[in-house]
Amino acid sequence: MKELVALFPANSAFELPLLGYSFDALEPFIDAQTMQIHHDKHHLAYITKLNEAVVKEVSLQNQSLEQLVKNISKHPESIKTAIRNHGGGHWNHSFFWTLLKPNTKPSEKMEKVITDNFGSMEQFKTNFEKAAMSVFGSGWAWVIKDGDKLAITTSANQDNPLMDISAKQGTPVMGLDVWEHAYYLKYQNKRADYLQAFWNVLNWNKVEELYTTK
Ligand SMILES: [Fe+2]
């Protein structure tokens, strides 16, 4: 183990990213206590377990988080599930934090993109909420870009559409955590209420940036 640690120095281990805003910035839609536990406990746990897994497999030591997540099927069997769950957990949460910001609105350009892809903004929201409600147990709802087209999809657990094992692959431009840990303190079993609240804190500026650059 000592040699492996030497080959994978601590300074290349994955670290918890800063939120970039305060825990209470999304109140009353997402409460401060949920944000604090979600970021400081849940997200950190994925990173700790990812680092514990990667340190055991030197062939993965120089790979970026995105590379690790994209190539799940190619990883050694001994480490595949750990990278899928904890690498996925780290990527998904790092992505999710950037998509939360109060008081943004879709630009005219994004309104048109949404309307062109889904018929209307209302239809888009309805379709996305329906998909998010359909996730059985823990998982995520996504909007992905495939060419110039947008599509809504879901994943179980910490899978995501970047993974080569995903049935529906594409580049995420939006994602929503629908694990109970994301909403249970404030909304208990009412996932639908959490989904309604989410629209108030979705960072449309980030969605547009991702749509434009990916
Ligand atoms: Fe989460």
PDB file of C-alpha atoms and ligand atoms in Angstrom:
ATOM      1  CA  MET A   1       0.000   0.000   0.000  1.00  0.00           C
ATOM      2  CA  LYS A   2       2.860   2.375   0.796  1.00  0.00           C
ATOM      3  CA  GLU A   3       4.216   2.136  -2.772  1.00  0.00           C
ATOM      4  CA  LEU A   4       0.781   2.803  -4.219  1.00  0.00           C
ATOM      5  CA  VAL A   5       0.307   5.863  -2.066  1.00  0.00           C
ATOM      6  CA  ALA A   6       3.675   7.092  -3.298  1.00  0.00           C
ATOM      7  CA  LEU A   7       2.548   6.631  -6.905  1.00  0.00           C
ATOM      8  CA  PHE A   8      -0.653   8.505  -6.229  1.00  0.00           C
ATOM      9  CA  PRO A   9       0.424  11.468  -4.134  1.00  0.00           C
ATOM     10  CA  ALA A  10      -2.081  13.205  -1.941  1.00  0.00           C
ATOM     11  CA  ASN A  11      -1.883  16.415  -3.957  1.00  0.00           C
ATOM     12  CA  SER A  12      -3.511  14.692  -6.922  1.00  0.00           C
ATOM     13  CA  ALA A  13      -6.403  13.357  -4.859  1.00  0.00           C
ATOM     14  CA  PHE A  14      -9.859  14.698  -5.607  1.00  0.00           C
ATOM     15  CA  GLU A  15     -11.064  17.497  -3.356  1.00  0.00           C
ATOM     16  CA  LEU A  16     -14.414  18.930  -2.328  1.00  0.00           C
ATOM     17  CA  PRO A  17     -15.172  21.964  -4.511  1.00  0.00           C
ATOM     18  CA  LEU A  18     -16.461  25.138  -2.904  1.00  0.00           C
ATOM     19  CA  LEU A  19     -20.153  25.839  -3.393  1.00  0.00           C
ATOM     20  CA  GLY A  20     -19.483  29.400  -4.494  1.00  0.00           C
ATOM     21  CA  TYR A  21     -22.427  30.677  -2.433  1.00  0.00           C
ATOM     22  CA  SER A  22     -23.636  30.423   1.145  1.00  0.00           C
ATOM     23  CA  PHE A  23     -25.649  27.486   2.433  1.00  0.00           C
ATOM     24  CA  ASP A  24     -28.688  29.748   2.895  1.00  0.00           C
ATOM     25  CA  ALA A  25     -28.451  31.377  -0.553  1.00  0.00           C
ATOM     26  CA  LEU A  26     -31.233  29.184  -1.937  1.00  0.00           C
ATOM     27  CA  GLU A  27     -33.701  29.705   0.918  1.00  0.00           C
ATOM     28  CA  PRO A  28     -36.623  29.210   1.125  1.00  0.00           C
ATOM     29  CA  PHE A  29     -36.581  26.823  -1.842  1.00  0.00           C
ATOM     30  CA  ILE A  30     -33.670  24.677  -0.689  1.00  0.00           C
ATOM     31  CA  ASP A  31     -32.918  25.083   2.999  1.00  0.00           C
ATOM     32  CA  ALA A  32     -29.507  25.832   4.474  1.00  0.00           C
ATOM     33  CA  GLN A  33     -29.318  22.681   6.586  1.00  0.00           C
ATOM     34  CA  THR A  34     -29.976  20.476   3.571  1.00  0.00           C
ATOM     35  CA  MET A  35     -27.312  22.307   1.576  1.00  0.00           C
ATOM     36  CA  GLN A  36     -24.764  22.024   4.374  1.00  0.00           C
ATOM     37  CA  ILE A  37     -25.287  18.311   4.957  1.00  0.00           C
ATOM     38  CA  HIS A  38     -25.553  17.612   1.233  1.00  0.00           C
ATOM     39  CA  HIS A  39     -22.286  19.387   0.430  1.00  0.00           C
ATOM     40  CA  ASP A  40     -20.188  18.833   3.563  1.00  0.00           C
ATOM     41  CA  LYS A  41     -21.266  15.265   4.341  1.00  0.00           C
ATOM     42  CA  HIS A  42     -22.762  13.516   1.313  1.00  0.00           C
ATOM     43  CA  HIS A  43     -20.571  15.024  -1.390  1.00  0.00           C
ATOM     44  CA  LEU A  44     -17.444  14.737   0.741  1.00  0.00           C
ATOM     45  CA  ALA A  45     -18.187  11.050   1.396  1.00  0.00           C
ATOM     46  CA  TYR A  46     -18.238  10.327  -2.363  1.00  0.00           C
ATOM     47  CA  ILE A  47     -14.868  12.040  -2.747  1.00  0.00           C
ATOM     48  CA  THR A  48     -13.305  10.211   0.197  1.00  0.00           C
ATOM     49  CA  LYS A  49     -14.455   6.854  -1.137  1.00  0.00           C
ATOM     50  CA  LEU A  50     -13.393   7.726  -4.694  1.00  0.00           C
ATOM     51  CA  ASN A  51      -9.902   8.587  -3.471  1.00  0.00           C
ATOM     52  CA  GLU A  52      -9.741   5.361  -1.464  1.00  0.00           C
ATOM     53  CA  ALA A  53     -10.651   3.415  -4.595  1.00  0.00           C
ATOM     54  CA  VAL A  54      -8.341   5.171  -7.044  1.00  0.00           C
ATOM     55  CA  VAL A  55      -5.320   4.897  -4.775  1.00  0.00           C
ATOM     56  CA  LYS A  56      -5.560   1.112  -5.093  1.00  0.00           C
ATOM     57  CA  GLU A  57      -5.374   1.147  -8.913  1.00  0.00           C
ATOM     58  CA  VAL A  58      -2.306   2.860 -10.313  1.00  0.00           C
ATOM     59  CA  SER A  59      -3.516   2.648 -13.926  1.00  0.00           C
ATOM     60  CA  LEU A  60      -6.145   5.259 -13.052  1.00  0.00           C
ATOM     61  CA  GLN A  61      -3.898   7.691 -11.212  1.00  0.00           C
ATOM     62  CA  ASN A  62      -3.520  10.251 -13.993  1.00  0.00           C
ATOM     63  CA  GLN A  63      -7.108  10.265 -15.184  1.00  0.00           C
ATOM     64  CA  SER A  64      -9.342  13.264 -14.709  1.00  0.00           C
ATOM     65  CA  LEU A  65     -12.704  12.851 -13.007  1.00  0.00           C
ATOM     66  CA  GLU A  66     -14.432  13.154 -16.392  1.00  0.00           C
ATOM     67  CA  GLN A  67     -12.214  10.460 -17.904  1.00  0.00           C
ATOM     68  CA  LEU A  68     -12.887   8.146 -14.971  1.00  0.00           C
ATOM     69  CA  VAL A  69     -16.637   8.684 -15.251  1.00  0.00           C
ATOM     70  CA  LYS A  70     -16.814   8.379 -19.041  1.00  0.00           C
ATOM     71  CA  ASN A  71     -14.938   5.075 -19.221  1.00  0.00           C
ATOM     72  CA  ILE A  72     -16.637   2.973 -16.566  1.00  0.00           C
ATOM     73  CA  SER A  73     -16.785  -0.158 -18.735  1.00  0.00           C
ATOM     74  CA  LYS A  74     -13.002  -0.085 -19.258  1.00  0.00           C
ATOM     75  CA  HIS A  75     -11.998   0.003 -15.593  1.00  0.00           C
ATOM     76  CA  PRO A  76     -10.702  -3.127 -13.826  1.00  0.00           C
ATOM     77  CA  GLU A  77     -13.508  -5.201 -12.318  1.00  0.00           C
ATOM     78  CA  SER A  78     -12.091  -4.724  -8.838  1.00  0.00           C
ATOM     79  CA  ILE A  79     -12.672  -0.979  -8.962  1.00  0.00           C
ATOM     80  CA  LYS A  80     -15.450  -0.506 -11.507  1.00  0.00           C
ATOM     81  CA  THR A  81     -18.364  -0.278  -9.058  1.00  0.00           C
ATOM     82  CA  ALA A  82     -16.522   2.111  -6.750  1.00  0.00           C
ATOM     83  CA  ILE A  83     -15.696   4.493  -9.610  1.00  0.00           C
ATOM     84  CA  ARG A  84     -19.243   4.240 -10.918  1.00  0.00           C
ATOM     85  CA  ASN A  85     -20.822   5.079  -7.551  1.00  0.00           C
ATOM     86  CA  HIS A  86     -18.319   7.458  -5.995  1.00  0.00           C
ATOM     87  CA  GLY A  87     -16.790   8.973  -9.148  1.00  0.00           C
ATOM     88  CA  GLY A  88     -20.330   9.444 -10.418  1.00  0.00           C
ATOM     89  CA  GLY A  89     -21.343  10.938  -7.081  1.00  0.00           C
ATOM     90  CA  HIS A  90     -18.447  13.404  -7.181  1.00  0.00           C
ATOM     91  CA  TRP A  91     -19.071  14.452 -10.801  1.00  0.00           C
ATOM     92  CA  ASN A  92     -22.855  14.734 -10.387  1.00  0.00           C
ATOM     93  CA  HIS A  93     -22.731  16.858  -7.247  1.00  0.00           C
ATOM     94  CA  SER A  94     -19.936  19.111  -8.559  1.00  0.00           C
ATOM     95  CA  PHE A  95     -22.123  19.698 -11.632  1.00  0.00           C
ATOM     96  CA  PHE A  96     -25.307  20.198  -9.615  1.00  0.00           C
ATOM     97  CA  TRP A  97     -23.901  22.955  -7.371  1.00  0.00           C
ATOM     98  CA  THR A  98     -23.139  25.103 -10.418  1.00  0.00           C
ATOM     99  CA  LEU A  99     -26.742  24.821 -11.574  1.00  0.00           C
ATOM    100  CA  LEU A 100     -28.232  26.422  -8.475  1.00  0.00           C
ATOM    101  CA  LYS A 101     -28.671  30.191  -8.225  1.00  0.00           C
ATOM    102  CA  PRO A 102     -31.677  32.260  -7.234  1.00  0.00           C
ATOM    103  CA  ASN A 103     -33.394  34.742  -9.538  1.00  0.00           C
ATOM    104  CA  THR A 104     -32.102  33.883 -12.968  1.00  0.00           C
ATOM    105  CA  LYS A 105     -34.277  33.666 -16.057  1.00  0.00           C
ATOM    106  CA  PRO A 106     -33.854  31.957 -19.403  1.00  0.00           C
ATOM    107  CA  SER A 107     -32.617  34.363 -22.070  1.00  0.00           C
ATOM    108  CA  GLU A 108     -34.612  34.843 -25.287  1.00  0.00           C
ATOM    109  CA  LYS A 109     -32.151  32.508 -26.952  1.00  0.00           C
ATOM    110  CA  MET A 110     -32.721  29.761 -24.350  1.00  0.00           C
ATOM    111  CA  GLU A 111     -36.486  30.273 -24.460  1.00  0.00           C
ATOM    112  CA  LYS A 112     -36.298  29.593 -28.199  1.00  0.00           C
ATOM    113  CA  VAL A 113     -34.023  26.567 -27.755  1.00  0.00           C
ATOM    114  CA  ILE A 114     -36.454  25.105 -25.197  1.00  0.00           C
ATOM    115  CA  THR A 115     -39.491  25.871 -27.359  1.00  0.00           C
ATOM    116  CA  ASP A 116     -37.837  24.378 -30.458  1.00  0.00           C
ATOM    117  CA  ASN A 117     -37.024  21.177 -28.563  1.00  0.00           C
ATOM    118  CA  PHE A 118     -40.067  20.704 -26.349  1.00  0.00           C
ATOM    119  CA  GLY A 119     -42.885  22.821 -27.808  1.00  0.00           C
ATOM    120  CA  SER A 120     -42.999  25.373 -24.984  1.00  0.00           C
ATOM    121  CA  MET A 121     -41.360  26.225 -21.666  1.00  0.00           C
ATOM    122  CA  GLU A 122     -44.396  24.861 -19.836  1.00  0.00           C
ATOM    123  CA  GLN A 123     -44.233  21.594 -21.739  1.00  0.00           C
ATOM    124  CA  PHE A 124     -40.519  21.325 -21.007  1.00  0.00           C
ATOM    125  CA  LYS A 125     -41.101  21.768 -17.281  1.00  0.00           C
ATOM    126  CA  THR A 126     -43.951  19.272 -17.301  1.00  0.00           C
ATOM    127  CA  ASN A 127     -41.831  16.688 -19.130  1.00  0.00           C
ATOM    128  CA  PHE A 128     -38.850  17.230 -16.849  1.00  0.00           C
ATOM    129  CA  GLU A 129     -40.948  16.967 -13.682  1.00  0.00           C
ATOM    130  CA  LYS A 130     -42.601  13.812 -14.990  1.00  0.00           C
ATOM    131  CA  ALA A 131     -39.190  12.271 -15.651  1.00  0.00           C
ATOM    132  CA  ALA A 132     -37.907  13.302 -12.214  1.00  0.00           C
ATOM    133  CA  MET A 133     -40.999  11.840 -10.547  1.00  0.00           C
ATOM    134  CA  SER A 134     -40.498   8.580 -12.449  1.00  0.00           C
ATOM    135  CA  VAL A 135     -37.085   7.878 -10.890  1.00  0.00           C
ATOM    136  CA  PHE A 136     -37.713   4.945  -8.573  1.00  0.00           C
ATOM    137  CA  GLY A 137     -35.657   5.288  -5.415  1.00  0.00           C
ATOM    138  CA  SER A 138     -32.462   7.322  -5.741  1.00  0.00           C
ATOM    139  CA  GLY A 139     -31.235   8.940  -8.926  1.00  0.00           C
ATOM    140  CA  TRP A 140     -31.079  11.979 -11.170  1.00  0.00           C
ATOM    141  CA  ALA A 141     -33.063  13.716 -13.893  1.00  0.00           C
ATOM    142  CA  TRP A 142     -31.066  15.242 -16.752  1.00  0.00           C
ATOM    143  CA  VAL A 143     -31.303  17.420 -19.814  1.00  0.00           C
ATOM    144  CA  ILE A 144     -28.667  16.312 -22.289  1.00  0.00           C
ATOM    145  CA  LYS A 145     -27.369  17.712 -25.536  1.00  0.00           C
ATOM    146  CA  ASP A 146     -27.000  15.280 -28.386  1.00  0.00           C
ATOM    147  CA  GLY A 147     -25.797  17.178 -31.444  1.00  0.00           C
ATOM    148  CA  ASP A 148     -27.924  20.342 -31.386  1.00  0.00           C
ATOM    149  CA  LYS A 149     -30.914  18.551 -29.899  1.00  0.00           C
ATOM    150  CA  LEU A 150     -31.919  18.496 -26.253  1.00  0.00           C
ATOM    151  CA  ALA A 151     -33.466  15.485 -24.540  1.00  0.00           C
ATOM    152  CA  ILE A 152     -34.662  14.630 -21.039  1.00  0.00           C
ATOM    153  CA  THR A 153     -33.393  11.471 -19.411  1.00  0.00           C
ATOM    154  CA  THR A 154     -32.904   9.919 -15.972  1.00  0.00           C
ATOM    155  CA  SER A 155     -30.345   7.747 -14.237  1.00  0.00           C
ATOM    156  CA  ALA A 156     -30.357   5.505 -11.193  1.00  0.00           C
ATOM    157  CA  ASN A 157     -28.112   6.014  -8.184  1.00  0.00           C
ATOM    158  CA  GLN A 158     -25.050   8.073  -9.206  1.00  0.00           C
ATOM    159  CA  ASP A 159     -24.976   7.076 -12.867  1.00  0.00           C
ATOM    160  CA  ASN A 160     -25.005   9.880 -15.429  1.00  0.00           C
ATOM    161  CA  PRO A 161     -25.345  10.298 -19.206  1.00  0.00           C
ATOM    162  CA  LEU A 162     -21.578  10.700 -19.690  1.00  0.00           C
ATOM    163  CA  MET A 163     -20.979   7.101 -18.624  1.00  0.00           C
ATOM    164  CA  ASP A 164     -20.339   4.641 -21.425  1.00  0.00           C
ATOM    165  CA  ILE A 165     -22.592   2.174 -19.600  1.00  0.00           C
ATOM    166  CA  SER A 166     -25.603   4.515 -19.795  1.00  0.00           C
ATOM    167  CA  ALA A 167     -28.494   3.468 -22.006  1.00  0.00           C
ATOM    168  CA  LYS A 168     -29.000   7.113 -23.034  1.00  0.00           C
ATOM    169  CA  GLN A 169     -25.759   9.034 -23.485  1.00  0.00           C
ATOM    170  CA  GLY A 170     -25.179  12.726 -24.101  1.00  0.00           C
ATOM    171  CA  THR A 171     -23.646  15.840 -22.620  1.00  0.00           C
ATOM    172  CA  PRO A 172     -25.549  17.118 -19.576  1.00  0.00           C
ATOM    173  CA  VAL A 173     -26.634  20.770 -19.650  1.00  0.00           C
ATOM    174  CA  MET A 174     -28.903  20.411 -16.626  1.00  0.00           C
ATOM    175  CA  GLY A 175     -29.247  17.881 -13.821  1.00  0.00           C
ATOM    176  CA  LEU A 176     -31.350  17.493 -10.711  1.00  0.00           C
ATOM    177  CA  ASP A 177     -30.562  15.338  -7.720  1.00  0.00           C
ATOM    178  CA  VAL A 178     -33.705  13.456  -6.697  1.00  0.00           C
ATOM    179  CA  TRP A 179     -32.135  11.396  -3.936  1.00  0.00           C
ATOM    180  CA  GLU A 180     -34.139  11.883  -0.736  1.00  0.00           C
ATOM    181  CA  HIS A 181     -31.053  13.428   0.896  1.00  0.00           C
ATOM    182  CA  ALA A 182     -31.526  16.379  -1.506  1.00  0.00           C
ATOM    183  CA  TYR A 183     -34.970  17.327  -0.190  1.00  0.00           C
ATOM    184  CA  TYR A 184     -36.206  15.195   2.714  1.00  0.00           C
ATOM    185  CA  LEU A 185     -35.488  17.639   5.581  1.00  0.00           C
ATOM    186  CA  LYS A 186     -37.735  20.305   4.077  1.00  0.00           C
ATOM    187  CA  TYR A 187     -40.098  18.399   1.812  1.00  0.00           C
ATOM    188  CA  GLN A 188     -40.168  14.929   3.452  1.00  0.00           C
ATOM    189  CA  ASN A 189     -41.776  12.530   0.965  1.00  0.00           C
ATOM    190  CA  LYS A 190     -43.134  15.305  -1.280  1.00  0.00           C
ATOM    191  CA  ARG A 191     -40.718  15.126  -4.187  1.00  0.00           C
ATOM    192  CA  ALA A 192     -43.197  17.010  -6.400  1.00  0.00           C
ATOM    193  CA  ASP A 193     -42.960  20.067  -4.125  1.00  0.00           C
ATOM    194  CA  TYR A 194     -39.167  19.959  -4.326  1.00  0.00           C
ATOM    195  CA  LEU A 195     -39.401  19.872  -8.115  1.00  0.00           C
ATOM    196  CA  GLN A 196     -41.655  22.931  -8.136  1.00  0.00           C
ATOM    197  CA  ALA A 197     -39.233  24.761  -5.835  1.00  0.00           C
ATOM    198  CA  PHE A 198     -36.262  23.826  -8.034  1.00  0.00           C
ATOM    199  CA  TRP A 199     -37.433  26.085 -10.879  1.00  0.00           C
ATOM    200  CA  ASN A 200     -36.898  29.089  -8.571  1.00  0.00           C
ATOM    201  CA  VAL A 201     -33.223  28.291  -8.108  1.00  0.00           C
ATOM    202  CA  LEU A 202     -32.245  26.805 -11.454  1.00  0.00           C
ATOM    203  CA  ASN A 203     -29.280  28.766 -12.813  1.00  0.00           C
ATOM    204  CA  TRP A 204     -30.399  29.443 -16.387  1.00  0.00           C
ATOM    205  CA  ASN A 205     -27.157  31.321 -17.078  1.00  0.00           C
ATOM    206  CA  LYS A 206     -25.220  28.116 -16.439  1.00  0.00           C
ATOM    207  CA  VAL A 207     -27.615  26.031 -18.538  1.00  0.00           C
ATOM    208  CA  GLU A 208     -27.078  28.431 -21.445  1.00  0.00           C
ATOM    209  CA  GLU A 209     -23.314  28.395 -20.973  1.00  0.00           C
ATOM    210  CA  LEU A 210     -23.290  24.600 -21.029  1.00  0.00           C
ATOM    211  CA  TYR A 211     -25.608  24.471 -24.045  1.00  0.00           C
ATOM    212  CA  THR A 212     -23.467  26.961 -25.942  1.00  0.00           C
ATOM    213  CA  THR A 213     -20.041  25.550 -25.154  1.00  0.00           C
ATOM    214  CA  LYS A 214     -20.641  21.783 -25.128  1.00  0.00           C
TER     215      LYS A 214
HETATM  216 FE    FE B   1     -27.024  14.246  -3.597  1.00  0.00          FE
END
